[in-house]
Amino acid sequence: QVQLVESGGGLVQPGGSLRLSCVASGNIFSISVMAWYRQAPGKERELVATITTGSSASYADSVKGRFTISRDNAKNTLYLQMNSLKPEDTAVYFCNSRWGLLIYWGQGTQVTVSS
């Protein structure tokens, strides 16, 4: 069983930055594809960024050039550096782990971008 615990969310002004972290329990982090998703009020959950076991990253068009996903396998930790934040980035951000057919989710962390 894998547990994912996100942190780092909060309230930030437009143009500001936040770094989200996701710490994973268990011993499959390094062999898992990791991702960040987000869900805004009244909207479906959407994929924000993905990072493979070889640290190859991909991004949604809406965050490309502003967000950076990274991982530290020694610390079982996934990161999302978010810069130039916009009000439309407001959402609950979820960490996701995928290894074969095994998929795990964190509980989410709220990010609010507002002046």
JSON list of C-alpha atoms in Angstrom, two decimals:
[
{"chain": "A", "resi": 1, "resn": "GLN", "atom": "CA", "xyz": [0.00, 0.00, 0.00]},
{"chain": "A", "resi": 2, "resn": "VAL", "atom": "CA", "xyz": [1.26, 3.45, -0.93]},
{"chain": "A", "resi": 3, "resn": "GLN", "atom": "CA", "xyz": [0.29, 6.65, 0.83]},
{"chain": "A", "resi": 4, "resn": "LEU", "atom": "CA", "xyz": [0.81, 10.03, -0.80]},
{"chain": "A", "resi": 5, "resn": "VAL", "atom": "CA", "xyz": [0.85, 13.19, 1.30]},
{"chain": "A", "resi": 6, "resn": "GLU", "atom": "CA", "xyz": [0.83, 16.58, -0.40]},
{"chain": "A", "resi": 7, "resn": "SER", "atom": "CA", "xyz": [1.88, 19.87, 1.16]},
{"chain": "A", "resi": 8, "resn": "GLY", "atom": "CA", "xyz": [2.80, 23.39, 0.13]},
{"chain": "A", "resi": 9, "resn": "GLY", "atom": "CA", "xyz": [-0.54, 24.77, -0.95]},
{"chain": "A", "resi": 10, "resn": "GLY", "atom": "CA", "xyz": [-1.87, 28.12, 0.18]},
{"chain": "A", "resi": 11, "resn": "LEU", "atom": "CA", "xyz": [-3.01, 31.57, -0.83]},
{"chain": "A", "resi": 12, "resn": "VAL", "atom": "CA", "xyz": [-0.80, 33.51, -3.23]},
{"chain": "A", "resi": 13, "resn": "GLN", "atom": "CA", "xyz": [-1.22, 36.68, -5.27]},
{"chain": "A", "resi": 14, "resn": "PRO", "atom": "CA", "xyz": [-1.32, 36.58, -9.06]},
{"chain": "A", "resi": 15, "resn": "GLY", "atom": "CA", "xyz": [2.21, 36.41, -10.42]},
{"chain": "A", "resi": 16, "resn": "GLY", "atom": "CA", "xyz": [3.47, 34.67, -7.31]},
{"chain": "A", "resi": 17, "resn": "SER", "atom": "CA", "xyz": [5.03, 31.26, -6.81]},
{"chain": "A", "resi": 18, "resn": "LEU", "atom": "CA", "xyz": [4.43, 28.13, -4.76]},
{"chain": "A", "resi": 19, "resn": "ARG", "atom": "CA", "xyz": [6.17, 24.78, -4.53]},
{"chain": "A", "resi": 20, "resn": "LEU", "atom": "CA", "xyz": [4.08, 21.71, -3.85]},
{"chain": "A", "resi": 21, "resn": "SER", "atom": "CA", "xyz": [5.57, 18.54, -2.40]},
{"chain": "A", "resi": 22, "resn": "CYS", "atom": "CA", "xyz": [4.26, 14.99, -2.29]},
{"chain": "A", "resi": 23, "resn": "VAL", "atom": "CA", "xyz": [5.90, 12.43, -0.04]},
{"chain": "A", "resi": 24, "resn": "ALA", "atom": "CA", "xyz": [5.25, 8.78, -0.83]},
{"chain": "A", "resi": 25, "resn": "SER", "atom": "CA", "xyz": [5.41, 5.84, 1.54]},
{"chain": "A", "resi": 26, "resn": "GLY", "atom": "CA", "xyz": [6.43, 2.38, 0.44]},
{"chain": "A", "resi": 27, "resn": "ASN", "atom": "CA", "xyz": [9.21, 1.25, -1.87]},
{"chain": "A", "resi": 28, "resn": "ILE", "atom": "CA", "xyz": [7.87, 1.68, -5.38]},
{"chain": "A", "resi": 29, "resn": "PHE", "atom": "CA", "xyz": [8.27, 5.45, -5.77]},
{"chain": "A", "resi": 30, "resn": "SER", "atom": "CA", "xyz": [11.37, 5.20, -7.94]},
{"chain": "A", "resi": 31, "resn": "ILE", "atom": "CA", "xyz": [9.68, 2.80, -10.37]},
{"chain": "A", "resi": 32, "resn": "SER", "atom": "CA", "xyz": [6.39, 4.69, -10.53]},
{"chain": "A", "resi": 33, "resn": "VAL", "atom": "CA", "xyz": [5.22, 7.27, -13.02]},
{"chain": "A", "resi": 34, "resn": "MET", "atom": "CA", "xyz": [4.23, 10.29, -10.97]},
{"chain": "A", "resi": 35, "resn": "ALA", "atom": "CA", "xyz": [1.88, 13.10, -11.83]},
{"chain": "A", "resi": 36, "resn": "TRP", "atom": "CA", "xyz": [0.09, 16.16, -10.55]},
{"chain": "A", "resi": 37, "resn": "TYR", "atom": "CA", "xyz": [-3.59, 16.69, -11.23]},
{"chain": "A", "resi": 38, "resn": "ARG", "atom": "CA", "xyz": [-5.87, 19.54, -10.21]},
{"chain": "A", "resi": 39, "resn": "GLN", "atom": "CA", "xyz": [-9.58, 20.07, -9.78]},
{"chain": "A", "resi": 40, "resn": "ALA", "atom": "CA", "xyz": [-11.22, 23.45, -9.71]},
{"chain": "A", "resi": 41, "resn": "PRO", "atom": "CA", "xyz": [-14.70, 23.97, -8.24]},
{"chain": "A", "resi": 42, "resn": "GLY", "atom": "CA", "xyz": [-17.36, 22.69, -10.61]},
{"chain": "A", "resi": 43, "resn": "LYS", "atom": "CA", "xyz": [-14.82, 21.25, -13.03]},
{"chain": "A", "resi": 44, "resn": "GLU", "atom": "CA", "xyz": [-13.41, 17.82, -13.75]},
{"chain": "A", "resi": 45, "resn": "ARG", "atom": "CA", "xyz": [-10.02, 16.76, -12.49]},
{"chain": "A", "resi": 46, "resn": "GLU", "atom": "CA", "xyz": [-7.35, 17.52, -15.08]},
{"chain": "A", "resi": 47, "resn": "LEU", "atom": "CA", "xyz": [-3.79, 16.39, -15.62]},
{"chain": "A", "resi": 48, "resn": "VAL", "atom": "CA", "xyz": [-1.24, 19.13, -14.93]},
{"chain": "A", "resi": 49, "resn": "ALA", "atom": "CA", "xyz": [2.13, 17.41, -15.34]},
{"chain": "A", "resi": 50, "resn": "THR", "atom": "CA", "xyz": [3.69, 13.96, -15.52]},
{"chain": "A", "resi": 51, "resn": "ILE", "atom": "CA", "xyz": [7.20, 12.70, -14.85]},
{"chain": "A", "resi": 52, "resn": "THR", "atom": "CA", "xyz": [8.45, 9.27, -15.83]},
{"chain": "A", "resi": 53, "resn": "THR", "atom": "CA", "xyz": [10.85, 7.03, -13.92]},
{"chain": "A", "resi": 54, "resn": "GLY", "atom": "CA", "xyz": [13.60, 8.48, -16.10]},
{"chain": "A", "resi": 55, "resn": "SER", "atom": "CA", "xyz": [12.56, 12.03, -15.16]},
{"chain": "A", "resi": 56, "resn": "SER", "atom": "CA", "xyz": [11.10, 12.87, -18.56]},
{"chain": "A", "resi": 57, "resn": "ALA", "atom": "CA", "xyz": [8.41, 15.51, -17.99]},
{"chain": "A", "resi": 58, "resn": "SER", "atom": "CA", "xyz": [5.32, 16.58, -19.85]},
{"chain": "A", "resi": 59, "resn": "TYR", "atom": "CA", "xyz": [2.86, 19.38, -19.17]},
{"chain": "A", "resi": 60, "resn": "ALA", "atom": "CA", "xyz": [-0.63, 20.58, -19.93]},
{"chain": "A", "resi": 61, "resn": "ASP", "atom": "CA", "xyz": [-0.59, 23.47, -22.38]},
{"chain": "A", "resi": 62, "resn": "SER", "atom": "CA", "xyz": [-2.13, 25.74, -19.76]},
{"chain": "A", "resi": 63, "resn": "VAL", "atom": "CA", "xyz": [0.91, 25.45, -17.45]},
{"chain": "A", "resi": 64, "resn": "LYS", "atom": "CA", "xyz": [3.74, 24.91, -19.92]},
{"chain": "A", "resi": 65, "resn": "GLY", "atom": "CA", "xyz": [6.59, 27.34, -19.27]},
{"chain": "A", "resi": 66, "resn": "ARG", "atom": "CA", "xyz": [5.28, 28.25, -15.81]},
{"chain": "A", "resi": 67, "resn": "PHE", "atom": "CA", "xyz": [5.26, 24.95, -13.88]},
{"chain": "A", "resi": 68, "resn": "THR", "atom": "CA", "xyz": [8.08, 22.46, -13.38]},
{"chain": "A", "resi": 69, "resn": "ILE", "atom": "CA", "xyz": [7.62, 18.91, -12.14]},
{"chain": "A", "resi": 70, "resn": "SER", "atom": "CA", "xyz": [10.55, 17.08, -10.57]},
{"chain": "A", "resi": 71, "resn": "ARG", "atom": "CA", "xyz": [11.26, 14.09, -8.37]},
{"chain": "A", "resi": 72, "resn": "ASP", "atom": "CA", "xyz": [13.81, 13.05, -5.76]},
{"chain": "A", "resi": 73, "resn": "ASN", "atom": "CA", "xyz": [13.85, 9.28, -5.60]},
{"chain": "A", "resi": 74, "resn": "ALA", "atom": "CA", "xyz": [16.19, 9.27, -2.60]},
{"chain": "A", "resi": 75, "resn": "LYS", "atom": "CA", "xyz": [13.55, 11.18, -0.63]},
{"chain": "A", "resi": 76, "resn": "ASN", "atom": "CA", "xyz": [10.48, 9.51, -2.19]},
{"chain": "A", "resi": 77, "resn": "THR", "atom": "CA", "xyz": [9.29, 13.02, -2.99]},
{"chain": "A", "resi": 78, "resn": "LEU", "atom": "CA", "xyz": [7.56, 14.62, -5.96]},
{"chain": "A", "resi": 79, "resn": "TYR", "atom": "CA", "xyz": [7.58, 18.37, -6.49]},
{"chain": "A", "resi": 80, "resn": "LEU", "atom": "CA", "xyz": [5.68, 20.93, -8.51]},
{"chain": "A", "resi": 81, "resn": "GLN", "atom": "CA", "xyz": [7.25, 24.36, -8.79]},
{"chain": "A", "resi": 82, "resn": "MET", "atom": "CA", "xyz": [4.57, 26.82, -9.86]},
{"chain": "A", "resi": 83, "resn": "ASN", "atom": "CA", "xyz": [5.58, 30.27, -11.07]},
{"chain": "A", "resi": 84, "resn": "SER", "atom": "CA", "xyz": [3.65, 33.18, -12.58]},
{"chain": "A", "resi": 85, "resn": "LEU", "atom": "CA", "xyz": [0.49, 31.90, -10.98]},
{"chain": "A", "resi": 86, "resn": "LYS", "atom": "CA", "xyz": [-2.86, 33.01, -12.35]},
{"chain": "A", "resi": 87, "resn": "PRO", "atom": "CA", "xyz": [-6.34, 33.06, -10.77]},
{"chain": "A", "resi": 88, "resn": "GLU", "atom": "CA", "xyz": [-7.32, 30.23, -13.10]},
{"chain": "A", "resi": 89, "resn": "ASP", "atom": "CA", "xyz": [-4.69, 28.03, -11.42]},
{"chain": "A", "resi": 90, "resn": "THR", "atom": "CA", "xyz": [-6.89, 28.00, -8.31]},
{"chain": "A", "resi": 91, "resn": "ALA", "atom": "CA", "xyz": [-7.75, 24.37, -7.55]},
{"chain": "A", "resi": 92, "resn": "VAL", "atom": "CA", "xyz": [-7.10, 21.43, -5.29]},
{"chain": "A", "resi": 93, "resn": "TYR", "atom": "CA", "xyz": [-3.87, 19.81, -6.47]},
{"chain": "A", "resi": 94, "resn": "PHE", "atom": "CA", "xyz": [-3.51, 16.04, -6.21]},
{"chain": "A", "resi": 95, "resn": "CYS", "atom": "CA", "xyz": [-0.45, 13.83, -6.36]},
{"chain": "A", "resi": 96, "resn": "ASN", "atom": "CA", "xyz": [-0.83, 10.62, -8.37]},
{"chain": "A", "resi": 97, "resn": "SER", "atom": "CA", "xyz": [1.32, 7.49, -8.52]},
{"chain": "A", "resi": 98, "resn": "ARG", "atom": "CA", "xyz": [1.05, 4.80, -11.19]},
{"chain": "A", "resi": 99, "resn": "TRP", "atom": "CA", "xyz": [2.91, 1.49, -11.34]},
{"chain": "A", "resi": 100, "resn": "GLY", "atom": "CA", "xyz": [1.39, -1.03, -13.68]},
{"chain": "A", "resi": 101, "resn": "LEU", "atom": "CA", "xyz": [-2.26, -1.32, -12.72]},
{"chain": "A", "resi": 102, "resn": "LEU", "atom": "CA", "xyz": [-1.67, 0.15, -9.27]},
{"chain": "A", "resi": 103, "resn": "ILE", "atom": "CA", "xyz": [-2.82, 3.76, -9.00]},
{"chain": "A", "resi": 104, "resn": "TYR", "atom": "CA", "xyz": [-2.71, 5.86, -5.86]},
{"chain": "A", "resi": 105, "resn": "TRP", "atom": "CA", "xyz": [-3.93, 9.36, -5.00]},
{"chain": "A", "resi": 106, "resn": "GLY", "atom": "CA", "xyz": [-3.09, 11.84, -2.30]},
{"chain": "A", "resi": 107, "resn": "GLN", "atom": "CA", "xyz": [-5.71, 13.78, -0.36]},
{"chain": "A", "resi": 108, "resn": "GLY", "atom": "CA", "xyz": [-4.99, 17.04, -2.17]},
{"chain": "A", "resi": 109, "resn": "THR", "atom": "CA", "xyz": [-3.72, 20.47, -1.23]},
{"chain": "A", "resi": 110, "resn": "GLN", "atom": "CA", "xyz": [-5.60, 23.70, -1.93]},
{"chain": "A", "resi": 111, "resn": "VAL", "atom": "CA", "xyz": [-3.97, 26.39, -4.06]},
{"chain": "A", "resi": 112, "resn": "THR", "atom": "CA", "xyz": [-5.75, 29.73, -4.23]},
{"chain": "A", "resi": 113, "resn": "VAL", "atom": "CA", "xyz": [-4.49, 32.53, -6.46]},
{"chain": "A", "resi": 114, "resn": "SER", "atom": "CA", "xyz": [-6.17, 35.81, -5.59]},
{"chain": "A", "resi": 115, "resn": "SER", "atom": "CA", "xyz": [-5.38, 39.41, -4.84]}
]
